[in-house]
Coordinates of C-alpha atoms in Angstrom, one line a residue:
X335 CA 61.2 9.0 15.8
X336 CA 62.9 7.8 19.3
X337 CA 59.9 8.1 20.9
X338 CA 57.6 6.5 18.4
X339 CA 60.0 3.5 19.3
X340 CA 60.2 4.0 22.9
X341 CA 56.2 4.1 23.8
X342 CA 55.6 0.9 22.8
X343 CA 58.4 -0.7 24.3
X344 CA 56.9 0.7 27.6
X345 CA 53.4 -0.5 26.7
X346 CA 54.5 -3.9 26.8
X347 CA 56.7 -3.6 30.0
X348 CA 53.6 -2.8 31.5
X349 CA 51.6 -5.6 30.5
X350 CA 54.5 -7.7 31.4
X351 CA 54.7 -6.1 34.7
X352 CA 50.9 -6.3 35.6
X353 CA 51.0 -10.1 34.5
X354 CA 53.4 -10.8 36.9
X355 CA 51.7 -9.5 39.8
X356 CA 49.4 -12.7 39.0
X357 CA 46.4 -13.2 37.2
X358 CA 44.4 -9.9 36.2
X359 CA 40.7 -9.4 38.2
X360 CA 39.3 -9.4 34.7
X361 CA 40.0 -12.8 34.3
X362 CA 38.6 -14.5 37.2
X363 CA 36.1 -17.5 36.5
X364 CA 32.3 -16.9 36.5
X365 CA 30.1 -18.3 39.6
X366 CA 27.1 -20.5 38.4
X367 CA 24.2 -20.5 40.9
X368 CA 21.0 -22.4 41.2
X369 CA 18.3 -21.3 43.4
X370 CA 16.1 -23.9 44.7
X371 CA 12.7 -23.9 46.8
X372 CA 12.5 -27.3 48.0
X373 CA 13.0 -29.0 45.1
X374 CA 12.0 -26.8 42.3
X375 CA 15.0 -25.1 40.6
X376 CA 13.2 -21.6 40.8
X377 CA 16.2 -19.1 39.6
X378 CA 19.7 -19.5 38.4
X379 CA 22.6 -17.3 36.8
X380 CA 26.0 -16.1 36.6
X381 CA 27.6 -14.1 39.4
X382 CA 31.3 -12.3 39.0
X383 CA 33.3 -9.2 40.1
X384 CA 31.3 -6.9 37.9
X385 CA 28.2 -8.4 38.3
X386 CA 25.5 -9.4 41.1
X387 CA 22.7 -12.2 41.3
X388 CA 19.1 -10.9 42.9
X389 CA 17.7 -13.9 44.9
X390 CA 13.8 -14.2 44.5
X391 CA 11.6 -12.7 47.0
X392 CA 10.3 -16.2 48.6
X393 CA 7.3 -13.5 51.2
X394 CA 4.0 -15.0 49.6
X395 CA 5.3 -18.9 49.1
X396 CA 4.0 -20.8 51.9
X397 CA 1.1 -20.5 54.1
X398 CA 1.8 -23.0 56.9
X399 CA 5.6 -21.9 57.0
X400 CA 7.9 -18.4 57.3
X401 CA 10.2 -17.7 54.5
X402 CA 13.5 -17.6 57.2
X403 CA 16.8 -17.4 55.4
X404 CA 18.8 -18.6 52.1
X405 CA 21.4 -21.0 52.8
X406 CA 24.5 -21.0 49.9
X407 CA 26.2 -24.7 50.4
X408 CA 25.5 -28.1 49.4
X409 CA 24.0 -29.8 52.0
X410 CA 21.6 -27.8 54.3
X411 CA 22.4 -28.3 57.9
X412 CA 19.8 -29.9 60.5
X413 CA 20.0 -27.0 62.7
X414 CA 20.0 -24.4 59.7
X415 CA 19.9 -21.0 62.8
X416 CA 23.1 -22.4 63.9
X417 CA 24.6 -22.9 60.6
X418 CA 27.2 -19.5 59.7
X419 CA 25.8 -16.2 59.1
X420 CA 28.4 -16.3 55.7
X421 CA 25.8 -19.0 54.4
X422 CA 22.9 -17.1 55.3
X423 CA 21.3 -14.8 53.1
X424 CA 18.1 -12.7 53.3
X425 CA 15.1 -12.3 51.5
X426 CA 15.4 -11.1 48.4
X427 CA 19.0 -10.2 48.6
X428 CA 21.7 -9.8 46.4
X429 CA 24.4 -12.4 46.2
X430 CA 27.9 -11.1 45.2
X431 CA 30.7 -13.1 43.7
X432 CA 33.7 -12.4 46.8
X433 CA 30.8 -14.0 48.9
X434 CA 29.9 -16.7 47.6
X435 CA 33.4 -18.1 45.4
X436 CA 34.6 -19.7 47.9
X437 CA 31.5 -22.1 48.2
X438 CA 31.3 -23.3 44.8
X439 CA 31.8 -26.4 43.8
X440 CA 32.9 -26.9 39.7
X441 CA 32.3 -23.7 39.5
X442 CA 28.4 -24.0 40.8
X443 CA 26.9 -22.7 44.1
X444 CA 23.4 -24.0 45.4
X445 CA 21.4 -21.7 47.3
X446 CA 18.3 -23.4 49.2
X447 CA 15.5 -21.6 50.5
X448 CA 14.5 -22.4 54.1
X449 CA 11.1 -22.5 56.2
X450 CA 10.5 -22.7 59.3
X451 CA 7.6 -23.2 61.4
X452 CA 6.4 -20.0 63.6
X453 CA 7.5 -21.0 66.6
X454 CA 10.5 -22.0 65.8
X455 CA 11.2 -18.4 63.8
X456 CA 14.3 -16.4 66.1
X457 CA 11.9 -14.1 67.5
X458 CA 13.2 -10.5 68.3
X459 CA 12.5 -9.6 72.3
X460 CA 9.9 -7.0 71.0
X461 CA 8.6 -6.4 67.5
X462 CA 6.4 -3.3 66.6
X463 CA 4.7 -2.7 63.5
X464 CA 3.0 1.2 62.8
X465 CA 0.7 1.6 59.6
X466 CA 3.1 3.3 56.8
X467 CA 0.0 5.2 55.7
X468 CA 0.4 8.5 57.7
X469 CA -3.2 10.2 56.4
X470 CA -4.7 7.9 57.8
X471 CA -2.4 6.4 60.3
X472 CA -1.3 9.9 61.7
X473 CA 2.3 8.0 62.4
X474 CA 5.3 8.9 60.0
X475 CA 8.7 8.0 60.3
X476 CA 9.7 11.0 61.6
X477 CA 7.3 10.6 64.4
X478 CA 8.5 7.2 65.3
X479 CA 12.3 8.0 65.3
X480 CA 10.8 11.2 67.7
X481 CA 9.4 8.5 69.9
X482 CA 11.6 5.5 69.9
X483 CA 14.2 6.8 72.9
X484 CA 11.2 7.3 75.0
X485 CA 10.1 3.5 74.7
X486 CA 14.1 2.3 75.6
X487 CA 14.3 4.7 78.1
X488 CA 11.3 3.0 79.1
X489 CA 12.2 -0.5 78.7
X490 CA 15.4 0.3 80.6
X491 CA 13.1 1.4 83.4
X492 CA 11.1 -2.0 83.7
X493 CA 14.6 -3.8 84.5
X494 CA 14.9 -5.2 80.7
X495 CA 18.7 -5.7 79.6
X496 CA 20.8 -3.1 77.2
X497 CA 21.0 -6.1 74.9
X498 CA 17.5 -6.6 75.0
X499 CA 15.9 -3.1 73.9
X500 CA 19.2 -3.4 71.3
X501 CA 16.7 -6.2 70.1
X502 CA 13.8 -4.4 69.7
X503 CA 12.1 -3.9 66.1
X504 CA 9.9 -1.4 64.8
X505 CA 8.6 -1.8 61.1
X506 CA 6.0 -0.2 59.1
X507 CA 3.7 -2.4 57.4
X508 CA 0.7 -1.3 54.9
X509 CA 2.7 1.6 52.5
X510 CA 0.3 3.4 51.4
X511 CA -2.2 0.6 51.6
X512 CA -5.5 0.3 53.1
X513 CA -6.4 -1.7 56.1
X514 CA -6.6 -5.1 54.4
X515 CA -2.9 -4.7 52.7
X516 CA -1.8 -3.8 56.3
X517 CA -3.4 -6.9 57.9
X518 CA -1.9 -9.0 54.9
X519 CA 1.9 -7.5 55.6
X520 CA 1.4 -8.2 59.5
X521 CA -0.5 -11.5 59.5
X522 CA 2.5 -12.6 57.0
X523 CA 4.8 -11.4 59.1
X524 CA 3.6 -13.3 62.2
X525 CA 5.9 -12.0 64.7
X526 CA 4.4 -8.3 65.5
X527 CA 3.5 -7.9 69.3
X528 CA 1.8 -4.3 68.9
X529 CA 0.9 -2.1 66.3
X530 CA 0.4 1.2 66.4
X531 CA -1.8 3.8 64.4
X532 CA -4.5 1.8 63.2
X533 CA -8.4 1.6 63.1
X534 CA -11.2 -0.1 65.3
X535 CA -11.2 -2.5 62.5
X536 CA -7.3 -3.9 62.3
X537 CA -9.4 -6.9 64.0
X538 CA -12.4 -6.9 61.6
X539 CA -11.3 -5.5 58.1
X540 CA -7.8 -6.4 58.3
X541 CA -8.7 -9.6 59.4
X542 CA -5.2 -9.3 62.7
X543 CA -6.1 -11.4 65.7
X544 CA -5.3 -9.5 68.5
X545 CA -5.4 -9.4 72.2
X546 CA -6.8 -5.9 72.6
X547 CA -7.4 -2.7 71.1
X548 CA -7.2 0.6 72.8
X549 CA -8.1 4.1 71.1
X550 CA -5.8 6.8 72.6
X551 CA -7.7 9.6 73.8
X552 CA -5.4 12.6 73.9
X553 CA -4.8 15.2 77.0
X554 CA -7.4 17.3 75.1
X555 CA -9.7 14.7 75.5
X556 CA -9.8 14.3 71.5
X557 CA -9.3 11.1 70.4
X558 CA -6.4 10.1 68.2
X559 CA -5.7 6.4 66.7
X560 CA -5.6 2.9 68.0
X561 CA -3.1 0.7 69.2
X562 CA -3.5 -3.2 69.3
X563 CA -2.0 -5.9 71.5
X564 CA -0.9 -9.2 69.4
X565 CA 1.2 -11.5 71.4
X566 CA 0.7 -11.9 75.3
X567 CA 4.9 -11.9 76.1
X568 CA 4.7 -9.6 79.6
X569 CA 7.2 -6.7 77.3
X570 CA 4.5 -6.6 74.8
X571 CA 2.0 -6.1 77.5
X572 CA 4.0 -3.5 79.1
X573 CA 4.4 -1.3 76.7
X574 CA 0.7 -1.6 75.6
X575 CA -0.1 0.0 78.9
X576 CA 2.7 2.5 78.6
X577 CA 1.2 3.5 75.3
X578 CA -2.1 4.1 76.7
X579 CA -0.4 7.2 78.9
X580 CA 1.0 10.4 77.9
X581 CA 4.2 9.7 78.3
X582 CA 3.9 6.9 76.1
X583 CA 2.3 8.2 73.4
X584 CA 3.3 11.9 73.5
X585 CA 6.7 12.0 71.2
X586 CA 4.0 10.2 68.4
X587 CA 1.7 13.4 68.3
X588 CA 4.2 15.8 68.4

């Protein structure tokens, strides 16, 4: 019988206990959010400990302007690259309660999409794009993991800082796709300064303006895919040419 009394006596004790360490996690307030793309209210929902908001994916929604960031606040700064990378948010990402609490106001946060024009996109100091279709493309990701120290050992070579080949991207566009899907991805994209394993026809078919095509021809004399020139930037240009060697291409064909 004692300890029929003494168990709950300790159950409350403990309740006692944990309320006096402050409020339990369990009952902090919900986080209201609106999502807005200009002026259209295009999402909204409830945020908390347990549960995460999705933001939209804002790729396809303008033509004349780049998707650049979500910014969580009120009022939407002038200079919006400047404004804190807290307040910044991605495409399509998720936004989580401890991130966004402490900019809500009754309870509410706004979260505004932002455009920019492409120029005035932060530009990486050299983006490359390879065609994520590798029967066709013969590039995998394997292949470009095999080949990206050659291009910074490279870049290092030409006299380009650590910080700057730190900066360097390399995406895959076209998953699976055919050539038009793969021009889509890059011509939205905007920013690709060469592309690699793709077809005489990534200027035709694809519909991707670019400076110049070359077709690899291997030290067998066979020949193997193209790459393309997009932008005229003098790193973009230099490792075109490098990519036309065996040195620069030999890591991507094994």
């Amino acid at each position: 019988m004692k300890k029929k009394t003494i168990l709950p006596i300790l159950a409350a004790g403990a309740v006692l206990s944990l309320a006096s360490c402050g409020p339990m996690k369990f009952l902090e307030n919900d986080i209201r959010y609106e999502v807005y793309d200009g002026t259209s209210l295009i999402d909204e929902g409830v945020v908390n400990i347990f549960n995460n908001g999705l933001l939209p994916n804002l790729a396809d929604r303008s033509s004349d302007e780049r998707f650049y960031r979500y910014y969580v606040g009120e009022e939407v700064p002038t200079d919006v690259k400047a404004a804190p990378e807290e307040r910044l948010y991605p495409n399509a990402g998720l936004l989580r309660y401890h991130d966004v609490k402490d900019f809500a106001v009754d309870g509410l946060v706004k979260v505004s999409a932002i455009y920019l024009d492409l120029e005035d996109m932060p530009r990486p100091f050299l983006k490359i794009g390879w065609y994520d279709k590798t029967s066709t493309s013969k590039v995998s990701q394997d292949s470009i993991d095999r080949w990206t120290p050659d291009l910074n050992a490279f870049l290092s070579g030409q006299g380009y800082s650590q910080e700057q080949v730190d900066d360097v991207v390399i995406n895959p566009y076209g998953h699976n796709g055919n050539v038009a899907d793969l021009g889509n991805e890059v011509n939205k994209d905007g920013l690709v300064d060469v592309l690699i394993g793709v077809g005489n026809n990534i200027n035709t078919t694809a519909g991707v303006e670019v400076q110049e095509k070359y077709q690899i021809v291997l030290e067998d004399g066979s020949n193997w895919r193209y790459i393309a020139l997009l932008s005229d930037r003098d790193q973009a240009k230099a490792v075109y040419e490098w990519l036309k060697t065996p040195k620069g291409y030999g890591a991507l064909v094994g």
